[in-house]
mmCIF file of N, CA and C and ligand atoms in Angstrom:
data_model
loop_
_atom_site.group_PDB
_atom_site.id
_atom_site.type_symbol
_atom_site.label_atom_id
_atom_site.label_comp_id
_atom_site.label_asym_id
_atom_site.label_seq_id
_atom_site.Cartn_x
_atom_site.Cartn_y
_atom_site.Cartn_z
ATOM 1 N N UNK A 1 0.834 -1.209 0.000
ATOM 2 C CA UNK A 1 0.000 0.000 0.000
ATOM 3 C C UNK A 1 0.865 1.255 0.000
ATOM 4 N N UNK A 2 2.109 1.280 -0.179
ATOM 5 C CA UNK A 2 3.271 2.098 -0.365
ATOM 6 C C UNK A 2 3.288 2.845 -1.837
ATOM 7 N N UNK A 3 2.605 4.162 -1.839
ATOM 8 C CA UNK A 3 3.706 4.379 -3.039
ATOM 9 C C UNK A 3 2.384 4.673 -4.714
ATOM 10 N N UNK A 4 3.020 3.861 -5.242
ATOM 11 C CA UNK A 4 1.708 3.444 -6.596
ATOM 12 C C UNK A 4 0.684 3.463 -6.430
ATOM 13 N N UNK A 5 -0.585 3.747 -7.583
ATOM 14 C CA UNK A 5 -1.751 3.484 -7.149
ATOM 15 C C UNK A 5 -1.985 2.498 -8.623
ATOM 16 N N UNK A 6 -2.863 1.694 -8.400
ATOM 17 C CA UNK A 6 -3.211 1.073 -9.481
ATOM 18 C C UNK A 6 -4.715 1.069 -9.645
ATOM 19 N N UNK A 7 -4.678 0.388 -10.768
ATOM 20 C CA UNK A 7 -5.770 0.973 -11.716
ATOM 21 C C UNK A 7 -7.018 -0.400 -9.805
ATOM 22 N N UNK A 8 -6.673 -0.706 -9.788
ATOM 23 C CA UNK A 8 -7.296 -2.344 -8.806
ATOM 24 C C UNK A 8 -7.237 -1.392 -7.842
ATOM 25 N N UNK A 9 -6.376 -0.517 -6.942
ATOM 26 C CA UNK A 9 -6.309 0.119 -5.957
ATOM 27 C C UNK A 9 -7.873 1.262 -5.988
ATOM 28 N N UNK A 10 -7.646 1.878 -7.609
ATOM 29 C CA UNK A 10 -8.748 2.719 -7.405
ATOM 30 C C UNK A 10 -10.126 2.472 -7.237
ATOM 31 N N UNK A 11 -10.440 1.244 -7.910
ATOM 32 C CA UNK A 11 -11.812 0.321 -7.426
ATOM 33 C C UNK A 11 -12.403 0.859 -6.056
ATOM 34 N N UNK A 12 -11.513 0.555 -5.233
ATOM 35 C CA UNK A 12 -11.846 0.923 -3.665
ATOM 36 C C UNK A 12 -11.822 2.153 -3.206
ATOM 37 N N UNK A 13 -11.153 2.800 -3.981
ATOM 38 C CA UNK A 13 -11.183 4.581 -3.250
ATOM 39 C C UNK A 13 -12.053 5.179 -3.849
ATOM 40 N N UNK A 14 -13.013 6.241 -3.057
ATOM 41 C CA UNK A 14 -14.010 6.786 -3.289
ATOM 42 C C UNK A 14 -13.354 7.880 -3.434
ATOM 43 N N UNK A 15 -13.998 8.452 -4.512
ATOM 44 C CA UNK A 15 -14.077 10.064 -4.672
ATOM 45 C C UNK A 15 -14.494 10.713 -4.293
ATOM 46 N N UNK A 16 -16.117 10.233 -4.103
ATOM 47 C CA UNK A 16 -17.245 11.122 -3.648
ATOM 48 C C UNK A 16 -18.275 10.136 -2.516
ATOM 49 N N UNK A 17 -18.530 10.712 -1.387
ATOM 50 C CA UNK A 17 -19.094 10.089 -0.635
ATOM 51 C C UNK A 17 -20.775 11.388 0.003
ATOM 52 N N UNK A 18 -21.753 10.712 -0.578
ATOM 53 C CA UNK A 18 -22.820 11.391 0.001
ATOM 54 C C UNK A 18 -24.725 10.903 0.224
ATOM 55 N N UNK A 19 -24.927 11.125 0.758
ATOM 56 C CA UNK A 19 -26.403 10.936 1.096
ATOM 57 C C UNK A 19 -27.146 11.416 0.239
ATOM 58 N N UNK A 20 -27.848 10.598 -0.017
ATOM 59 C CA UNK A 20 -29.193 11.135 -1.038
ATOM 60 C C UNK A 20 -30.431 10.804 -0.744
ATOM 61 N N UNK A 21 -31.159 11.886 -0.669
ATOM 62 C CA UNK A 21 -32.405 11.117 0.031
ATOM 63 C C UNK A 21 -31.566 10.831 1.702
ATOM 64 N N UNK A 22 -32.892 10.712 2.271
ATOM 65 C CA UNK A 22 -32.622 10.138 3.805
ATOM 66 C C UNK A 22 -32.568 8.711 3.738
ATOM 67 N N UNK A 23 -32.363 7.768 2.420
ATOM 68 C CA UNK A 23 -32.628 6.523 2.263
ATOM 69 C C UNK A 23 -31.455 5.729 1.679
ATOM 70 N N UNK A 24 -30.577 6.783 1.313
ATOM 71 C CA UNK A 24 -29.427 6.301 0.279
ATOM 72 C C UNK A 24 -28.484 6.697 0.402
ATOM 73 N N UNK A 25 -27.238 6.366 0.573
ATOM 74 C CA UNK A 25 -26.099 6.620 0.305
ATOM 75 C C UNK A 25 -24.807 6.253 -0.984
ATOM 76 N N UNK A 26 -24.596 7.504 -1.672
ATOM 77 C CA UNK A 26 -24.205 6.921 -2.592
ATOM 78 C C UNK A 26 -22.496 7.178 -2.769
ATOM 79 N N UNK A 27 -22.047 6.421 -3.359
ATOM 80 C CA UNK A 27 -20.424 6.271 -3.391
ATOM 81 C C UNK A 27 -19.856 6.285 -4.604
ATOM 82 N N UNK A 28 -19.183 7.677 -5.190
ATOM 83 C CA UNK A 28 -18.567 7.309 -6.406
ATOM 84 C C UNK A 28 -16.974 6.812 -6.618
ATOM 85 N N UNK A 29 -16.836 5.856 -6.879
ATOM 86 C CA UNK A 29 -15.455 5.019 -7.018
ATOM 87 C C UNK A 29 -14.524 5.142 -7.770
ATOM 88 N N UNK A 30 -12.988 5.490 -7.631
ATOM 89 C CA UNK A 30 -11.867 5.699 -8.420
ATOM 90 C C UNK A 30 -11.913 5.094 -9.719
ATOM 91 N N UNK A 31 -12.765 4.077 -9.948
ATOM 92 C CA UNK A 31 -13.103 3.573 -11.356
ATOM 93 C C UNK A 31 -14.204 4.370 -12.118
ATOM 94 N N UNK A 32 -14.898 5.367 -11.731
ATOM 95 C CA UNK A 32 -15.794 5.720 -12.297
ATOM 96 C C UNK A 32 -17.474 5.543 -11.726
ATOM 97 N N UNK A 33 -16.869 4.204 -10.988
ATOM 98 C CA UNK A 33 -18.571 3.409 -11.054
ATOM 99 C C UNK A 33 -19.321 3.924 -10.378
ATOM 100 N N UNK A 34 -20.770 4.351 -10.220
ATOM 101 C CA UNK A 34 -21.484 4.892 -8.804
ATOM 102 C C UNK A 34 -22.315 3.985 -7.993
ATOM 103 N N UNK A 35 -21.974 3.344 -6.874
ATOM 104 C CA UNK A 35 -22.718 3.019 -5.626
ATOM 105 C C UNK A 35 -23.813 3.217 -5.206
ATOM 106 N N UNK A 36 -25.056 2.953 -5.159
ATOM 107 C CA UNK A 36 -26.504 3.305 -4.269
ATOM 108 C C UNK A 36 -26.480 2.415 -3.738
ATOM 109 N N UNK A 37 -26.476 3.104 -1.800
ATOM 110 C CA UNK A 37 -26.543 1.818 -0.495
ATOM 111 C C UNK A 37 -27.843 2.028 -0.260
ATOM 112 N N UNK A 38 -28.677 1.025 0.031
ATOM 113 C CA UNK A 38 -29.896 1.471 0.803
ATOM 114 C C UNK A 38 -29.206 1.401 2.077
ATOM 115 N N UNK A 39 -29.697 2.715 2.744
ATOM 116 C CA UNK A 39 -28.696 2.959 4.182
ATOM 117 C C UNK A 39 -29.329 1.962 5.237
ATOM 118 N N UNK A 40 -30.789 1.515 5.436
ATOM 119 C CA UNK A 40 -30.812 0.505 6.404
ATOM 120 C C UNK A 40 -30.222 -1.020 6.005
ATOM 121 N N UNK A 41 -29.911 -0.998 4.830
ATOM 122 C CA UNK A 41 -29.393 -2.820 4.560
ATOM 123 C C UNK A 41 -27.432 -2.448 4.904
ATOM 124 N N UNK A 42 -27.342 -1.206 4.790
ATOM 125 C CA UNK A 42 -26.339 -0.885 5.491
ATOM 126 C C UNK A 42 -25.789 -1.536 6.721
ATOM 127 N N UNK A 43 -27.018 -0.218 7.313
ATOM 128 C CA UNK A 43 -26.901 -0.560 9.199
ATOM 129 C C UNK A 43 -26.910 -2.500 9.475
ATOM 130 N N UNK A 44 -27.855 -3.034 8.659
ATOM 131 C CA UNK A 44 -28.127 -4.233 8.731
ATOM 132 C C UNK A 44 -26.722 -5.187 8.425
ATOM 133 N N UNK A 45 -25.566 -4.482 7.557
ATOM 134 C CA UNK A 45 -24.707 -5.244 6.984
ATOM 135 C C UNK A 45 -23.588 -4.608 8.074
ATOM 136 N N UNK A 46 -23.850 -4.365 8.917
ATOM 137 C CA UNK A 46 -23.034 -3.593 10.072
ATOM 138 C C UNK A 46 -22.097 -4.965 10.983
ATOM 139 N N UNK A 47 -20.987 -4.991 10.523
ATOM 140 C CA UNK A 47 -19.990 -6.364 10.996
ATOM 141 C C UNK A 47 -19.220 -5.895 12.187
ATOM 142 N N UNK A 48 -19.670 -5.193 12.633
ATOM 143 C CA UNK A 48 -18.644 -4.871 14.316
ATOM 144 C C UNK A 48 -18.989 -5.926 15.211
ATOM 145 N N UNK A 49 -18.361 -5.495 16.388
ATOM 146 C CA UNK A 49 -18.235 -6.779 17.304
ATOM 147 C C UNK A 49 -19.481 -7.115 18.233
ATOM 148 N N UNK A 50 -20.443 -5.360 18.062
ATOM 149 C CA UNK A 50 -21.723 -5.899 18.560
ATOM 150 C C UNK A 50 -22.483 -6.631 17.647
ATOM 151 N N UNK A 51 -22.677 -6.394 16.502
ATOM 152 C CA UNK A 51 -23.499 -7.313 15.294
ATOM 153 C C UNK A 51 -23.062 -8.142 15.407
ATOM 154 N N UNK A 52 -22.217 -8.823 15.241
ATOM 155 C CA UNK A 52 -21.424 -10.177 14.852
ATOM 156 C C UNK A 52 -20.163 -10.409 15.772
ATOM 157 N N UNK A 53 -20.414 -11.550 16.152
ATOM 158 C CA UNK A 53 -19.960 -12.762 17.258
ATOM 159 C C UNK A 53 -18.495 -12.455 16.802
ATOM 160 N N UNK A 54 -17.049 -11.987 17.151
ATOM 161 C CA UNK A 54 -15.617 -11.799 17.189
ATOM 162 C C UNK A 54 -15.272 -13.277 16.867
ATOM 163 N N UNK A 55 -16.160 -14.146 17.863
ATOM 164 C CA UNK A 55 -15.409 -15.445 17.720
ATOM 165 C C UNK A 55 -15.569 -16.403 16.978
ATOM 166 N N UNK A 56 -17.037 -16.241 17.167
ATOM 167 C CA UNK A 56 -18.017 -17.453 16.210
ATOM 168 C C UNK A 56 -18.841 -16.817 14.740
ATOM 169 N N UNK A 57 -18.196 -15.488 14.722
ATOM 170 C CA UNK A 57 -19.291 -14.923 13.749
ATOM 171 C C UNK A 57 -20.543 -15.175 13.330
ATOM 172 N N UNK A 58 -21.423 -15.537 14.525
ATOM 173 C CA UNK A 58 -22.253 -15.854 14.295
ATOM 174 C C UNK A 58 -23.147 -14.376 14.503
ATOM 175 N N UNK A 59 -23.819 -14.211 13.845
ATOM 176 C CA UNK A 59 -24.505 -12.793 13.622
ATOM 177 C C UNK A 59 -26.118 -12.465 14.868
ATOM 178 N N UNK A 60 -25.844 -11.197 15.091
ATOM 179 C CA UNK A 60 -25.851 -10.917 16.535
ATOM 180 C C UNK A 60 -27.184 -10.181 16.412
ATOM 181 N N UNK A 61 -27.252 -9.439 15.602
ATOM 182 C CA UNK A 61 -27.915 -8.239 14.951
ATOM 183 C C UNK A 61 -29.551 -8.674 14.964
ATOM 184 N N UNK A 62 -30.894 -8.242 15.675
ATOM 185 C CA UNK A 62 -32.133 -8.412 14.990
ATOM 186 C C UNK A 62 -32.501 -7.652 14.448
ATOM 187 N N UNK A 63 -32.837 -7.788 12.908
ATOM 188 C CA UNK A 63 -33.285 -7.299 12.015
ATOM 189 C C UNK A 63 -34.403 -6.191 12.412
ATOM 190 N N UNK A 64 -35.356 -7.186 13.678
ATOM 191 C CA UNK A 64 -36.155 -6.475 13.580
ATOM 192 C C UNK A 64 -36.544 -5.305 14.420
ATOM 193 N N UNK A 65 -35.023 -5.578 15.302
ATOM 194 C CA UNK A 65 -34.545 -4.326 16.429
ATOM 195 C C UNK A 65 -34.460 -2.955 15.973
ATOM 196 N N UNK A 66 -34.205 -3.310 14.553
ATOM 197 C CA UNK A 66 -33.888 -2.071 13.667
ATOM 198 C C UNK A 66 -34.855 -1.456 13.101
ATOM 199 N N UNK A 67 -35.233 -0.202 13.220
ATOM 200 C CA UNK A 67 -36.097 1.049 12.917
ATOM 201 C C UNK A 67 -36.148 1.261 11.418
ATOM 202 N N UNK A 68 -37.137 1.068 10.721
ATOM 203 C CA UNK A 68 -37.599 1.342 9.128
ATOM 204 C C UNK A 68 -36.807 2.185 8.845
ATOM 205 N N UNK A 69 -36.682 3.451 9.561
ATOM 206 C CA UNK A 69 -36.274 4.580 8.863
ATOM 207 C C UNK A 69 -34.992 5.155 9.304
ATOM 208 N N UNK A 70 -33.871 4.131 9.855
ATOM 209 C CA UNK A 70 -32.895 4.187 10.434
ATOM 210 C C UNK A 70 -31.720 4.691 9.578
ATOM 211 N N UNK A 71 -30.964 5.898 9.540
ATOM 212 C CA UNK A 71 -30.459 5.960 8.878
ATOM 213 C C UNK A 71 -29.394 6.941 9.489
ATOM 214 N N UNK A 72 -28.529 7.415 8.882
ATOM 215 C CA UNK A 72 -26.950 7.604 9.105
ATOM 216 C C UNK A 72 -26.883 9.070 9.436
ATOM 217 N N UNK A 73 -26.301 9.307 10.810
ATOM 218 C CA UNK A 73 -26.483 10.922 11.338
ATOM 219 C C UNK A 73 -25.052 11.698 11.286
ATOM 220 N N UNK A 74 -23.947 10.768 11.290
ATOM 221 C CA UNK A 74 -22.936 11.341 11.100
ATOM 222 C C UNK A 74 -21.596 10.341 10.208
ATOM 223 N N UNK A 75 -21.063 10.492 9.259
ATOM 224 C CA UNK A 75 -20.186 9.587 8.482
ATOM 225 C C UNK A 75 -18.886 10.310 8.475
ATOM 226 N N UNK A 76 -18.169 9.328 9.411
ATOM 227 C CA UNK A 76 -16.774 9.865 9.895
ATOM 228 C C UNK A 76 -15.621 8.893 8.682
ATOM 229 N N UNK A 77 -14.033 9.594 8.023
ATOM 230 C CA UNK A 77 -13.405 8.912 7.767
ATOM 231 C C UNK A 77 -12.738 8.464 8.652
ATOM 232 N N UNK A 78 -12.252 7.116 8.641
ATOM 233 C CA UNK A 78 -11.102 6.078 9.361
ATOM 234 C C UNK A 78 -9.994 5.858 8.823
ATOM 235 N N UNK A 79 -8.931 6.709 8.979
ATOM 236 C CA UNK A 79 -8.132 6.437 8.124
ATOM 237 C C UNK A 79 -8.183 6.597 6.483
ATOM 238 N N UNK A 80 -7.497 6.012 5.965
ATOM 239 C CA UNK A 80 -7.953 5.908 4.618
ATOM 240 C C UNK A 80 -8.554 4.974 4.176
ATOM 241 N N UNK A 81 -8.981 3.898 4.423
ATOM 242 C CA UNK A 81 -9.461 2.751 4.129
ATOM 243 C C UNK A 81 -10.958 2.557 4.510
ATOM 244 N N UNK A 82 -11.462 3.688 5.518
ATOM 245 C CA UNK A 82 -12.842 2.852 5.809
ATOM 246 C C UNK A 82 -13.506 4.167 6.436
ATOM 247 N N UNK A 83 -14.676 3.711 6.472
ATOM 248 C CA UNK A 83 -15.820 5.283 6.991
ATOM 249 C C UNK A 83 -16.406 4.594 7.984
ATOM 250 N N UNK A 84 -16.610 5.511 9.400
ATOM 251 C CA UNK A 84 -17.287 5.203 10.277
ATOM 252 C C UNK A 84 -18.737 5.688 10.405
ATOM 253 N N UNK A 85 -19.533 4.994 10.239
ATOM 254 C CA UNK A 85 -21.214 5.857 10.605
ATOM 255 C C UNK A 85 -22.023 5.598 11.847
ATOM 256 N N UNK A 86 -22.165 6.738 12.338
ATOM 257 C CA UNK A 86 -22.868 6.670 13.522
ATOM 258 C C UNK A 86 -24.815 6.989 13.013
ATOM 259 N N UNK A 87 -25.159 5.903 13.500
ATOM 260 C CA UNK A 87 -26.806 5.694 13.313
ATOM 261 C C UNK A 87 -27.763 6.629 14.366
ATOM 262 N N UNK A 88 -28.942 6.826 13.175
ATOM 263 C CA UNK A 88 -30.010 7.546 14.001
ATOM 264 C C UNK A 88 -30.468 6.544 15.521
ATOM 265 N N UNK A 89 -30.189 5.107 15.554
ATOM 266 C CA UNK A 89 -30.977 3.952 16.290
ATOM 267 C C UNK A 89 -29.783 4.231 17.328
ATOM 268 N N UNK A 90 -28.524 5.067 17.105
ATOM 269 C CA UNK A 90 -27.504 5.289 18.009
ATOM 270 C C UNK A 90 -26.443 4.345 18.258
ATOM 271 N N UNK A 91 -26.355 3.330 17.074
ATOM 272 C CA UNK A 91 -25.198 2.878 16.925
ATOM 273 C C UNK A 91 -24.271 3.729 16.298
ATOM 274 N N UNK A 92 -22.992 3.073 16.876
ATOM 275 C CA UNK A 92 -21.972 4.205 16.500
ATOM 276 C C UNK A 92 -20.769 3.446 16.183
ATOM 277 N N UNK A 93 -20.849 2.040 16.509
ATOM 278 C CA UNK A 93 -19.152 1.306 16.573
ATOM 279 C C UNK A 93 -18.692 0.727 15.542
ATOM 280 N N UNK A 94 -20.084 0.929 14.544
ATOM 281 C CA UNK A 94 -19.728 0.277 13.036
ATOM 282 C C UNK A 94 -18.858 0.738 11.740
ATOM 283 N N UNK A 95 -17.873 0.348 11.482
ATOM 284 C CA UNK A 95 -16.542 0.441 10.316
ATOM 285 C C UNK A 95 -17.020 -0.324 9.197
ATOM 286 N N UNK A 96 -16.897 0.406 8.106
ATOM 287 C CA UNK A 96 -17.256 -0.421 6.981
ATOM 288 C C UNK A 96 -15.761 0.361 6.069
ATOM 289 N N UNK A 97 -15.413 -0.706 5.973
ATOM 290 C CA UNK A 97 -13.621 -0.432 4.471
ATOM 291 C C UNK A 97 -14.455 -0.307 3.535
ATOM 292 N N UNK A 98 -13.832 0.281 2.771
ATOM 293 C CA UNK A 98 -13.950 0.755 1.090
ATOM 294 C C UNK A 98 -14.144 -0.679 0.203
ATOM 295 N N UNK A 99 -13.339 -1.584 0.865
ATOM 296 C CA UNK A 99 -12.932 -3.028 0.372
ATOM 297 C C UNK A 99 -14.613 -3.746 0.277
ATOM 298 N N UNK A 100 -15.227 -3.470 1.958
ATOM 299 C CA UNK A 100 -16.175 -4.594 2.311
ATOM 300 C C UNK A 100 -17.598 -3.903 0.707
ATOM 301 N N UNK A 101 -17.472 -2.113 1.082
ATOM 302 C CA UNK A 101 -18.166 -1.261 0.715
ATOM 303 C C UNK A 101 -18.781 -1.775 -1.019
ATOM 304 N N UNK A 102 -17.161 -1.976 -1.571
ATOM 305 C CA UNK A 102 -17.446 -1.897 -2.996
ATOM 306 C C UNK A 102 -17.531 -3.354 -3.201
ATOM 307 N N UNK A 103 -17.316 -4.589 -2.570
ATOM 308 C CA UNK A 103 -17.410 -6.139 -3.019
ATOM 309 C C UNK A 103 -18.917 -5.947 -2.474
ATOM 310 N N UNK A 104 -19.623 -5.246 -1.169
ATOM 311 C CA UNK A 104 -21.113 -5.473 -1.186
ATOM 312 C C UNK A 104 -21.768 -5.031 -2.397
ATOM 313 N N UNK A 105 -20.843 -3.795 -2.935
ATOM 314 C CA UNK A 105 -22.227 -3.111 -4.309
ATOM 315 C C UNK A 105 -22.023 -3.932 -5.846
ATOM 316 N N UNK A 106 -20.566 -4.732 -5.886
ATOM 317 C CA UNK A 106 -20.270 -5.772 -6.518
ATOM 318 C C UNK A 106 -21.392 -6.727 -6.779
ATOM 319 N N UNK A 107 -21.612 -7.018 -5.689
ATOM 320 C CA UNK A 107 -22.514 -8.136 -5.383
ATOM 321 C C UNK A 107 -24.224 -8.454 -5.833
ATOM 322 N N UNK A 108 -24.246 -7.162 -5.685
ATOM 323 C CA UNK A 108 -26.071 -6.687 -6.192
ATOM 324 C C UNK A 108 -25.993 -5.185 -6.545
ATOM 325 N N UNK A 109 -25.661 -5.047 -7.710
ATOM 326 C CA UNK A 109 -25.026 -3.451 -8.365
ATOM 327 C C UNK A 109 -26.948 -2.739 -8.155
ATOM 328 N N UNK A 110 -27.685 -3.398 -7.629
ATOM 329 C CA UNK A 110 -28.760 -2.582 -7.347
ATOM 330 C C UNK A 110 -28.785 -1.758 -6.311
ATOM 331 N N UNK A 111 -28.224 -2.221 -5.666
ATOM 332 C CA UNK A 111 -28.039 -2.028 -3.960
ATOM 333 C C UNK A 111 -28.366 -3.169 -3.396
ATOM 334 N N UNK A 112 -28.540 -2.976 -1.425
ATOM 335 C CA UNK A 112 -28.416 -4.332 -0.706
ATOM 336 C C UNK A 112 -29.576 -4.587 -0.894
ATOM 337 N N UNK A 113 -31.050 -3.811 -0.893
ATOM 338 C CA UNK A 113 -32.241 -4.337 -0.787
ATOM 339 C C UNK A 113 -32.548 -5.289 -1.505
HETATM 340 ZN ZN1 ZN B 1 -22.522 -2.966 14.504
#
């Protein structure tokens, strides 16, 4: 992570990071590509050590603990690699990398819903 950037490096770095709608968060990526999170499948995809088991990863989180309209009150950077968001429901301990960010929107280029 010294030094070069490559064309694979930029995948993960965001350019542009912002809210749209109270429902969405969107991420534009060193490749060009643009991101729409639905911000509660977000909170829901939230891998800290209260969501999900450190040891057993077994997932911690009830879905249905979580508030319809739960969504993101403050989005802190971590370093360079990852954004911290603190939730309207008042979670706050959740880290999401650029890495986890762009293989989730990989995954369902719709978003998480
Ligand atoms: Zn969490």
């Amino acid at each position: 992570m010294v030094g070069r950037m490559s064309s694979e490096d930029s995948r993960t770095i965001p350019t542009q990071i912002q809210q749209s709608g109270s429902r969405a968060l969107s991420i534009r990526w060193g490749d060009d590509v643009e991101s729409v999170f639905d911000v509660r499948a977000l909170r829901l995809a939230c891998a800290c050590a209260v969501c999900v088991d450190e040891w057993t990863g077994e997932y911690k989180l009830d879905p249905a603990a979580v508030p319809e309209d739960v969504h993101p009150i403050q989005i802190t950077s971590v370093g360079r690699y990852a954004i911290g968001i603190g939730w309207s429901d008042g979670h706050d301990t959740g880290i999401y990398s650029f890495e986890r960010l762009r293989s989730l929107a990989d995954r369902d280029p719709s978003g998480l819903g």
